[in-house]
XYZ file of C-alpha atoms in Angstrom:
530
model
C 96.855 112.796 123.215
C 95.620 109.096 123.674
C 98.290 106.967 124.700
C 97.756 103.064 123.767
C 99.909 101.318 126.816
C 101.235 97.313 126.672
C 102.260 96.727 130.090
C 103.865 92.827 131.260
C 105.785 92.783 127.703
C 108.616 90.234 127.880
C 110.941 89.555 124.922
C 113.712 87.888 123.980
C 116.791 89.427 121.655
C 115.026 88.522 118.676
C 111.460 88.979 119.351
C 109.071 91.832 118.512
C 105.928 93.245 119.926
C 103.380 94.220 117.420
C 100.623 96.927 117.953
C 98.070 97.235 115.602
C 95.522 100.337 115.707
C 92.268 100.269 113.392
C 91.949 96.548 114.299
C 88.841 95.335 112.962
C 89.201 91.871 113.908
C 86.912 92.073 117.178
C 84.299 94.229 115.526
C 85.781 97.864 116.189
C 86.582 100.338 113.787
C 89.559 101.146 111.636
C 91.152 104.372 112.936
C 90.569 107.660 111.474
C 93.072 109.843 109.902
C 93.354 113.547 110.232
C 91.436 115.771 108.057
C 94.724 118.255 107.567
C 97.554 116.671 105.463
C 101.042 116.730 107.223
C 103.416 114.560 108.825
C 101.765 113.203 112.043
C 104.655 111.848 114.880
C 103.747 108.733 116.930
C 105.620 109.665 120.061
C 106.564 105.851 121.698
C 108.372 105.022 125.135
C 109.411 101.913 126.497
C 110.869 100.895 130.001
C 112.076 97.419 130.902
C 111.959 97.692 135.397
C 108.553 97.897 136.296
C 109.577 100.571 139.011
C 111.387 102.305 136.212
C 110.396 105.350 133.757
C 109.318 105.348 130.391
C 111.884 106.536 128.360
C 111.550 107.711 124.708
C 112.874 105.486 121.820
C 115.623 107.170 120.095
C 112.770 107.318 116.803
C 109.384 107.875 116.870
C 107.539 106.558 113.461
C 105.726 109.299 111.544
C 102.750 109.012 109.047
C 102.409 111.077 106.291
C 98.738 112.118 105.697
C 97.908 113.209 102.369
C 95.001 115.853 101.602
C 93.892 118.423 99.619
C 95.617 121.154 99.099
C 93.923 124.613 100.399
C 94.071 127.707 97.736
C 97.062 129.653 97.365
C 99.100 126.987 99.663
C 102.300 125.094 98.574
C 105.630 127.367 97.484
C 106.905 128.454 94.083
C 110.697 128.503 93.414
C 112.277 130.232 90.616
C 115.969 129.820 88.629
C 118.167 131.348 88.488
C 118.112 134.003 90.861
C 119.931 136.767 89.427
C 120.272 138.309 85.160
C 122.077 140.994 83.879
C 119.716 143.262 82.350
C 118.583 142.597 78.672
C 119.793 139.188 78.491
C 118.052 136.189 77.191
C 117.113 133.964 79.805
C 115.229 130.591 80.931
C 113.535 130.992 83.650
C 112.289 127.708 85.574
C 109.579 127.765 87.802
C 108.670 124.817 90.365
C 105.655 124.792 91.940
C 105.346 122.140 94.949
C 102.243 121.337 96.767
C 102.255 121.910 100.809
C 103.518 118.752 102.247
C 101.359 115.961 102.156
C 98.890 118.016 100.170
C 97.676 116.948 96.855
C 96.225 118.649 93.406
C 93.324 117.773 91.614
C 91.894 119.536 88.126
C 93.739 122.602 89.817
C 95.069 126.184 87.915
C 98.758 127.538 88.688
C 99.635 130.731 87.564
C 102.426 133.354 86.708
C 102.419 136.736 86.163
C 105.566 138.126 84.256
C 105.881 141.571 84.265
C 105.627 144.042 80.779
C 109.622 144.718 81.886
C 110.053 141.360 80.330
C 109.426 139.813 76.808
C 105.595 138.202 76.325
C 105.367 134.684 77.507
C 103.748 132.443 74.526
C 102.964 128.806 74.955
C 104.934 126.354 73.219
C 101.352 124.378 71.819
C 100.645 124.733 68.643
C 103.773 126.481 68.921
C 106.449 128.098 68.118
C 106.539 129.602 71.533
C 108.524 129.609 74.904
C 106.417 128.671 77.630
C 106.216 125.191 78.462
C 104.952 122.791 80.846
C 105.734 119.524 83.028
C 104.664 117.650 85.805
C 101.530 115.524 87.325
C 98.502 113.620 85.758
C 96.791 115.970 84.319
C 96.240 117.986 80.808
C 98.610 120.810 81.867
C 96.597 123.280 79.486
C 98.703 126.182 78.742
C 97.387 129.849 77.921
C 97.952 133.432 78.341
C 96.108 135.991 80.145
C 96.222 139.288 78.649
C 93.968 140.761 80.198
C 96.246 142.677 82.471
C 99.865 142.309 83.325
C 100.585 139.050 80.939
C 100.131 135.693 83.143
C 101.112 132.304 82.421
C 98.169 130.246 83.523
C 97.977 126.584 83.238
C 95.225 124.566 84.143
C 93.738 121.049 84.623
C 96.918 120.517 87.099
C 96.921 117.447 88.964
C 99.705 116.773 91.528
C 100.024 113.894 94.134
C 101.764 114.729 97.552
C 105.124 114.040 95.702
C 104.576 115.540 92.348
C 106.229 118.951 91.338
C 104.802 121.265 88.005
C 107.572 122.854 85.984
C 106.793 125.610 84.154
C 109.386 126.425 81.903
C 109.311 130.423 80.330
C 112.028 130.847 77.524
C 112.018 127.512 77.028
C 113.383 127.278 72.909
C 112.763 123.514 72.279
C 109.276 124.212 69.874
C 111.563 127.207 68.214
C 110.580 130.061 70.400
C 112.638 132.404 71.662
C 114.260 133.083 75.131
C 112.664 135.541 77.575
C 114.629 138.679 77.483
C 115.102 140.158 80.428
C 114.171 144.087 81.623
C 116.732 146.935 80.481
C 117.028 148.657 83.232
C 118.022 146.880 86.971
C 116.265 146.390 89.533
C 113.941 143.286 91.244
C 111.375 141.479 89.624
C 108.638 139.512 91.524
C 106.709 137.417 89.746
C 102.778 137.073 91.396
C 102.160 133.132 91.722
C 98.801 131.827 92.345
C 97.283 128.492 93.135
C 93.725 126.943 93.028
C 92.634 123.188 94.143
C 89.769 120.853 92.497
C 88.726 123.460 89.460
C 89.260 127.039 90.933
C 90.023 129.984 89.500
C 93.959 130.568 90.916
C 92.354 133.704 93.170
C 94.639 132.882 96.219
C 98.333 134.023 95.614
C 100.880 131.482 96.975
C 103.144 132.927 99.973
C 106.494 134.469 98.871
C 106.389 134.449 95.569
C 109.397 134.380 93.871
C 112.135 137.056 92.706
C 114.488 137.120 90.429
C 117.600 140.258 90.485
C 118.358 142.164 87.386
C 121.758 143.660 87.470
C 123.607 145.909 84.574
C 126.101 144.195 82.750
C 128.636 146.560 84.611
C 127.258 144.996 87.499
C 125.687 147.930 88.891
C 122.797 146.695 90.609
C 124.471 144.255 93.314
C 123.953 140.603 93.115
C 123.346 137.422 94.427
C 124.140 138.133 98.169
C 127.612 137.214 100.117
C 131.489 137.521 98.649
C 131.801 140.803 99.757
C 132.593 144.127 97.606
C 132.082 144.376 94.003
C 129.084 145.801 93.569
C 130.286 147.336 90.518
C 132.302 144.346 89.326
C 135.844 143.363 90.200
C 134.922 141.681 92.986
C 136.426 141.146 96.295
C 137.271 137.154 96.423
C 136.579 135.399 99.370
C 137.875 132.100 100.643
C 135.137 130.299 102.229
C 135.720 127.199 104.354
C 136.083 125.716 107.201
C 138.306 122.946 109.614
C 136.747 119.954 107.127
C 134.792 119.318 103.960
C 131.536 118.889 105.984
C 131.824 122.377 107.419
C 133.185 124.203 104.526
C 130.045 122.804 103.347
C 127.769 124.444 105.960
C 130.272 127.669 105.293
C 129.413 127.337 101.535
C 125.265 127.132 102.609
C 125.862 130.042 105.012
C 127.435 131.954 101.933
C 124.345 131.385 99.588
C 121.659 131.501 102.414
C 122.744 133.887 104.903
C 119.148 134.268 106.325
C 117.763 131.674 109.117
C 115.200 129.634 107.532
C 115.698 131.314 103.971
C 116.130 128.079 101.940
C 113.554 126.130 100.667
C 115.155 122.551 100.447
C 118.037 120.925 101.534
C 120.653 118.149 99.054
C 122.377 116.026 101.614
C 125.545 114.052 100.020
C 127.840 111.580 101.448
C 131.157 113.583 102.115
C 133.917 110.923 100.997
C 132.967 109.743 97.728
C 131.317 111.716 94.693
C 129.301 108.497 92.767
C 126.227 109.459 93.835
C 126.390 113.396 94.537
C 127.559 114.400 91.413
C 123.784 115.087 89.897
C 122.949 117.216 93.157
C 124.150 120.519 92.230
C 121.286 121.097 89.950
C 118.591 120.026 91.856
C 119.743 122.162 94.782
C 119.688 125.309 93.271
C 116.177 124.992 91.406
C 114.823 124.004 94.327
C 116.504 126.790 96.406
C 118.685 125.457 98.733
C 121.740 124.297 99.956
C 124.062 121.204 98.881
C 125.510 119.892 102.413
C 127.784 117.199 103.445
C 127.115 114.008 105.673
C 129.127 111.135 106.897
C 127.356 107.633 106.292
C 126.578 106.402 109.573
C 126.007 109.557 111.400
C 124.846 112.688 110.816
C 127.426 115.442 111.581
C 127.001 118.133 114.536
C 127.963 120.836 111.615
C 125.406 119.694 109.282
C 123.019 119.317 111.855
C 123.267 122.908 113.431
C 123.263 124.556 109.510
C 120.102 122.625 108.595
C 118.439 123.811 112.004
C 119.923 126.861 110.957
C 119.180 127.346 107.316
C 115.649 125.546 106.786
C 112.447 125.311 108.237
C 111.157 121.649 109.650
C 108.504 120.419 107.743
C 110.857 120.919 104.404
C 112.403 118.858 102.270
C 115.515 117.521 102.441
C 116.724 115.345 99.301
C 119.480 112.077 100.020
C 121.468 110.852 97.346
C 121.923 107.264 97.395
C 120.985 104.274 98.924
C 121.299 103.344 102.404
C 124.992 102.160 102.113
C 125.876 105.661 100.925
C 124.027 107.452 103.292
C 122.451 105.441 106.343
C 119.158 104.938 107.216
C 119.951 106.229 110.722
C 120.484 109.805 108.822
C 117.673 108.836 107.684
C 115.774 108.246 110.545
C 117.508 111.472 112.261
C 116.746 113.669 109.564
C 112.639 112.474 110.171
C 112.639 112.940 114.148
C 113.946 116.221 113.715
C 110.811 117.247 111.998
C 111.863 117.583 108.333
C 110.148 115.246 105.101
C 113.005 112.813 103.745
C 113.200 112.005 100.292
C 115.382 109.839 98.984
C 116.712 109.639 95.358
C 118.720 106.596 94.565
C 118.975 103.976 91.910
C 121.181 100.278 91.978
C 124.141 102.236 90.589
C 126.049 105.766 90.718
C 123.805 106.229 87.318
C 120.774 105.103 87.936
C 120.610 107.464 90.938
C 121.283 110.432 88.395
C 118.397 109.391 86.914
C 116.028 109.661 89.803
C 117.504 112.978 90.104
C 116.285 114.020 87.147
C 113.026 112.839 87.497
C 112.969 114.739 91.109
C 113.807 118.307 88.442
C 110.489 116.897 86.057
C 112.636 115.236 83.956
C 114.061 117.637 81.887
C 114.358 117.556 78.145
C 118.180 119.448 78.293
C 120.643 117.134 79.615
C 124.498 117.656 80.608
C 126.552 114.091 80.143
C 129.852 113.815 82.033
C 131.982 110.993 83.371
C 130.501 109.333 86.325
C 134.002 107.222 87.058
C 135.171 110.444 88.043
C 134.428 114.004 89.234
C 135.749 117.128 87.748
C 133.759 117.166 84.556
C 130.377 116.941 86.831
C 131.426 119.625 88.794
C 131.982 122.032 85.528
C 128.355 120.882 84.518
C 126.499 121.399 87.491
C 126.234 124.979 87.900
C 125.613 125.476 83.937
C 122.985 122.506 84.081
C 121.126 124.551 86.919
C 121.142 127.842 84.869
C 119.549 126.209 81.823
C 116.953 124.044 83.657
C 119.011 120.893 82.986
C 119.809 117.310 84.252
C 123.515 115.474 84.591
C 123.517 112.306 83.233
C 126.723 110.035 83.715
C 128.209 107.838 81.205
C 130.140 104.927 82.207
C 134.082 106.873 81.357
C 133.746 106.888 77.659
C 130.841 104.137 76.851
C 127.293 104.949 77.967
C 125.806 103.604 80.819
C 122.780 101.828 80.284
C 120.485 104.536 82.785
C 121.296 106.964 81.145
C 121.002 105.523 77.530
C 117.201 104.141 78.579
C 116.557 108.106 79.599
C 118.077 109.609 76.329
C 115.290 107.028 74.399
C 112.588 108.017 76.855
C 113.350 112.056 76.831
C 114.529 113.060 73.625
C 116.421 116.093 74.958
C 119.078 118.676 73.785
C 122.446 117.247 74.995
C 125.616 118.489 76.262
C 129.107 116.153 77.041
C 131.342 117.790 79.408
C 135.003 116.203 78.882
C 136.671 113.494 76.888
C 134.798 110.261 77.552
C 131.388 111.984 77.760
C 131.897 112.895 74.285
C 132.909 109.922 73.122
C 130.030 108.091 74.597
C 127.869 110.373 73.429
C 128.885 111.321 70.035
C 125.646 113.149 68.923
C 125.561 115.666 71.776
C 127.624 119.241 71.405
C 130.746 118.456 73.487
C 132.757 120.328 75.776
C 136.651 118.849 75.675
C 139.824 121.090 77.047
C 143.269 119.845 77.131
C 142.587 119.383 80.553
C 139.899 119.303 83.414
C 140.634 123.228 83.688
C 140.128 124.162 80.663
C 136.832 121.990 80.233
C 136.073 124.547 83.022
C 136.357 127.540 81.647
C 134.690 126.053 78.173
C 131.630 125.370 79.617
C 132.022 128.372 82.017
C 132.361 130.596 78.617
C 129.604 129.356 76.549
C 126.905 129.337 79.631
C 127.837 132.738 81.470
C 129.011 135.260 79.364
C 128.018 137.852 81.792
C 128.046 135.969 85.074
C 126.594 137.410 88.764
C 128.918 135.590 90.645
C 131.533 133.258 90.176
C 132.948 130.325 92.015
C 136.518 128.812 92.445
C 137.362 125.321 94.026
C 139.850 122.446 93.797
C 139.911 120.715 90.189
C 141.667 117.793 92.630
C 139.205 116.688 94.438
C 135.015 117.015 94.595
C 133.953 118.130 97.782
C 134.606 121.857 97.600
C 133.294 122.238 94.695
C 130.037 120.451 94.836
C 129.195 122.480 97.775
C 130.462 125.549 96.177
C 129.037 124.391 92.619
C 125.231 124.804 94.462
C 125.933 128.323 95.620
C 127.317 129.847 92.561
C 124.603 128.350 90.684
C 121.780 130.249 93.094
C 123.567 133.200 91.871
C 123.785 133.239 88.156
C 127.572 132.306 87.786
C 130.080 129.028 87.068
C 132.288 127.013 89.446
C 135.619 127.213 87.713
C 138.501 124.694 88.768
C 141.679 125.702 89.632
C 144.783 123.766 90.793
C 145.442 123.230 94.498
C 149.135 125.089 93.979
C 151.247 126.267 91.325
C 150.436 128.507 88.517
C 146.376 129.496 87.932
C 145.951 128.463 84.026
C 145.671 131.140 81.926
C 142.590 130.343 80.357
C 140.826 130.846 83.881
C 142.595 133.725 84.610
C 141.452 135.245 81.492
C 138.402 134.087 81.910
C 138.073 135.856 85.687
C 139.664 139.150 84.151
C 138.174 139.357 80.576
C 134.160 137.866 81.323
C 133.429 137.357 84.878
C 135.018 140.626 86.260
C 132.908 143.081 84.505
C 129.882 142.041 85.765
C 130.085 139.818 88.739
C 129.334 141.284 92.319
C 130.519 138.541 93.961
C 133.257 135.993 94.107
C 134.143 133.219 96.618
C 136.545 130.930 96.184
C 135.627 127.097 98.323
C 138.152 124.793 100.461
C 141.064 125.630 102.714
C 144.649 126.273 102.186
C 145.177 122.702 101.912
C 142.457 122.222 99.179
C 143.990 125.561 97.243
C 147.046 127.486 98.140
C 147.510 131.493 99.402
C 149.125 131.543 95.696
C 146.568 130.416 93.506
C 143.833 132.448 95.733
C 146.474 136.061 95.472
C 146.493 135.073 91.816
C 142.938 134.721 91.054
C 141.499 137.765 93.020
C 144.485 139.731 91.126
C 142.701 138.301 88.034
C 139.117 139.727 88.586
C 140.495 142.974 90.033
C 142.162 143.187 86.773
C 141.051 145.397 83.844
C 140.719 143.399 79.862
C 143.097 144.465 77.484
């Protein structure tokens, strides 16, 4: 490489040296980007003894190079991961351009299987297939020609943009997409063509979803061990801290190296601005993990080498003083593309969540002054393609308000103030932040692939935990740290989630929830309904 070396540089504390390449100023010529679009490094040493050796600054500055992107490139995700067989589903696909690589006048396709109900568009309507994301038309149609494909063309994405296509989506009085009868694993082809093509060049990997029987014959969404045929075995997954029981909880949904296809990074000791995350980690495909602010932990660090390939995304939520731009700045030298979602306020950041998930039009609304509410919403947010908004306790916070006007969307409040803050959305309020729980855990999964337990005391445990359950078609339910498991979750573990989950884990250490409650819930899902 060409190497651009200042030598007889003196400065004092305060000063700066500045280099500029593409200077025009003397008559030479601007530099030249690269005709590939990807993150370029600038690798830059300094040494301060003349006799000395150049030593590499702790961060090297990167450029981001934006091109076209070639045919068939970029990834397609798909959520949920795992149905019971002949259920009625929403299916959310996300299709995101190679890094750095752009869209223009492009066609993105689908091909869903004859095992499943036809896709119909949602214009003129009434159908269930629709459509978000980019600049351009989006125009929606259906190839029947062969196996029935969702193609939509005129797609236009910048290097940041994401299209959402959206199959049992009800909103224009359609119907959900019913899933196949019998089990098994459904791929769904995915193909992608740049500047007016005719989507000929299948993306990598396209996604899968896993149809199980309702008895849960079939298997499921990977890890918790047993229960392949429902009653699951539970399994306690954690480790010495929240920020490793966080890398346990990723290791639990993505046991594969390099298997996920993003990374959420939240600050471990306080929930303001993670509480939206659990959503947009598992339709993205990946793993909700735990940082400190300053620094970036050696456990997060080793299960994001671990877990996802550099060059990926990895999302931060908040603003510097919740997570530092040295994590930042880490996160970047270690080869990954950092995007940051944050807003002036716990609220506003939920927002730019949402707009990072297309800005959906079905919203969840819980309590951003405090946690467990969030936490019940997450995993069903993520299952129906969905947002969570915050309200300000029980008055609406003005972020969230300004969204509501600008996405007229199908609205849930999970808990007390939510619901009063929001008195026109269908409302979710237990006697207590368990039984919220199992409310929203009965109306959203009435046949769930997995469930999840965790502390109703505290967030951590089950943010992490909320992500993995989520990525496998079942609820985080929240249970006491000691004393007696309510009997609304235990009937819900026994009476819904036990006949057709394959797996079960339950998040946190002994401190976060006792031997007791844990004997008492996996006696509850190895338990038969009256």
């Amino acid at each position: 490489p060409w190497t651009i070396a200042v030598s007889g540089v003196s400065l004092s504390p305060s000063g700066a040296l500045l280099i500029t390449y593409g200077d025009t100023a003397n008559g030479g010529l601007q530099a030249t980007a690269p005709a590939n679009g990807q993150p370029f490094s600038f690798t830059t040493s300094q040494k301060s003894d003349p006799g000395g050796t150049l030593t590499p600054l702790a961060t090297s500055p990167t450029v981001q190079v934006n091109g076209a992107a070639a045919d068939g490139s970029g990834t397609m995700t798909v959520t949920p991961l795992s149905v019971t067989t002949g259920s009625f589903q929403t299916l959310t696909f996300t299709y995101t351009p190679p890094t750095g690589g752009t869209v223009t006048s492009g066609e993105v396709s689908v091909a869903i299987p004859t095992t499943w109900s036809a896709p119909v568009p949602s214009t003129p309507g009434p159908g269930n297939v629709s459509v978000t994301g980019g600049s351009g038309a989006n125009t929606v149609t259906i190839d029947t020609s062969g196996t029935p494909t969702i193609v939509v063309d005129d797609v236009s994405l910048a290097a940041s943009q994401k299209l959402t296509i959206v199959y049992g989506d009800t909103s224009s009085g359609g119907s959900k997409a019913t899933a196949p009868s019998n089990p098994g694993t459904t791929t769904f082809t995915t193909k992608m063509a740049n500047n007016g093509g005719t989507a000929s060049a299948a993306i990598t990997a396209s996604p899968s979803v896993t149809v199980t029987s309702t008895s849960g014959v079939g298997g499921g969404g990977g890890g918790g061990g047993g229960g392949a045929f429902g009653h699951p075995d539970l399994t306690r997954v954690s480790g010495p801290d929240r920020i490793a029981t966080s890398a346990a909880a990723s290791q639990a949904a993505f046991p594969k190296a390099d298997s996920a296809r993003v990374a959420v990074l939240a600050r471990a000791d306080s929930f303001a601005d993670a509480l939206s995350g659990t959503p947009l980690a598992a339709t993205e495909g990946g793993p909700l993990l735990l940082t400190n602010t300053a620094g970036l932990p050696t456990a997060t660090v080793d299960e994001l080498s671990r877990v996802l390939p550099l060059g990926d995304t990895i999302y931060l939520l908040g603003g510097p003083s919740a997570i530092s731009a040295s994590v930042e700045n880490a996160l970047t030298s270690m080869g990954y593309s950092v995007t940051r979602l944050a807003g002036p306020d716990r609220y506003a950041t939920a927002v730019a969540v949402a707009g990072a998930l297309n800005n959906p039009t079905t919203v969840f609304e819980a309590d951003g002054t405090n946690f467990p509410d969030a936490l019940s919403a997450g995993s069903a947010a993520a299952q129906q393609g969905a947002a969570v908004l915050l309200t300000s306790g029980s008055t609406q916070s003005a972020a969230t308000a300004a969204y509501l006007s600008a996405h007229p969307s199908v609205r849930y409040a999970v808990g007390g103030p939510a619901a009063k803050a929001d008195p026109g959305a269908t409302p979710f309020v237990g006697a207590d932040r368990f039984a919220t729980s199992v409310m929203v855990a009965t109306r959203f999964f009435n046949a769930p692939l997995s469930v999840g337990l965790a502390s109703g005391m505290n967030f951590p445990d089950a943010l992490s935990g909320g992500a993995v359950t989520a990525n496998h078609g079942g609820p985080i339910l929240l249970v006491p740290s000691t004393g007696a498991l309510p009997a609304g979750t235990s009937n819900y573990l026994t009476q819904t989630a036990a006949p057709s989950a394959s797996s079960a884990w339950l998040f946190g250490g002994t401190v976060s929830v006792s031997d007791s409650v844990f004997s008492q819930s996996a006696a509850a899902l190895k338990a038969t309904a009256p």
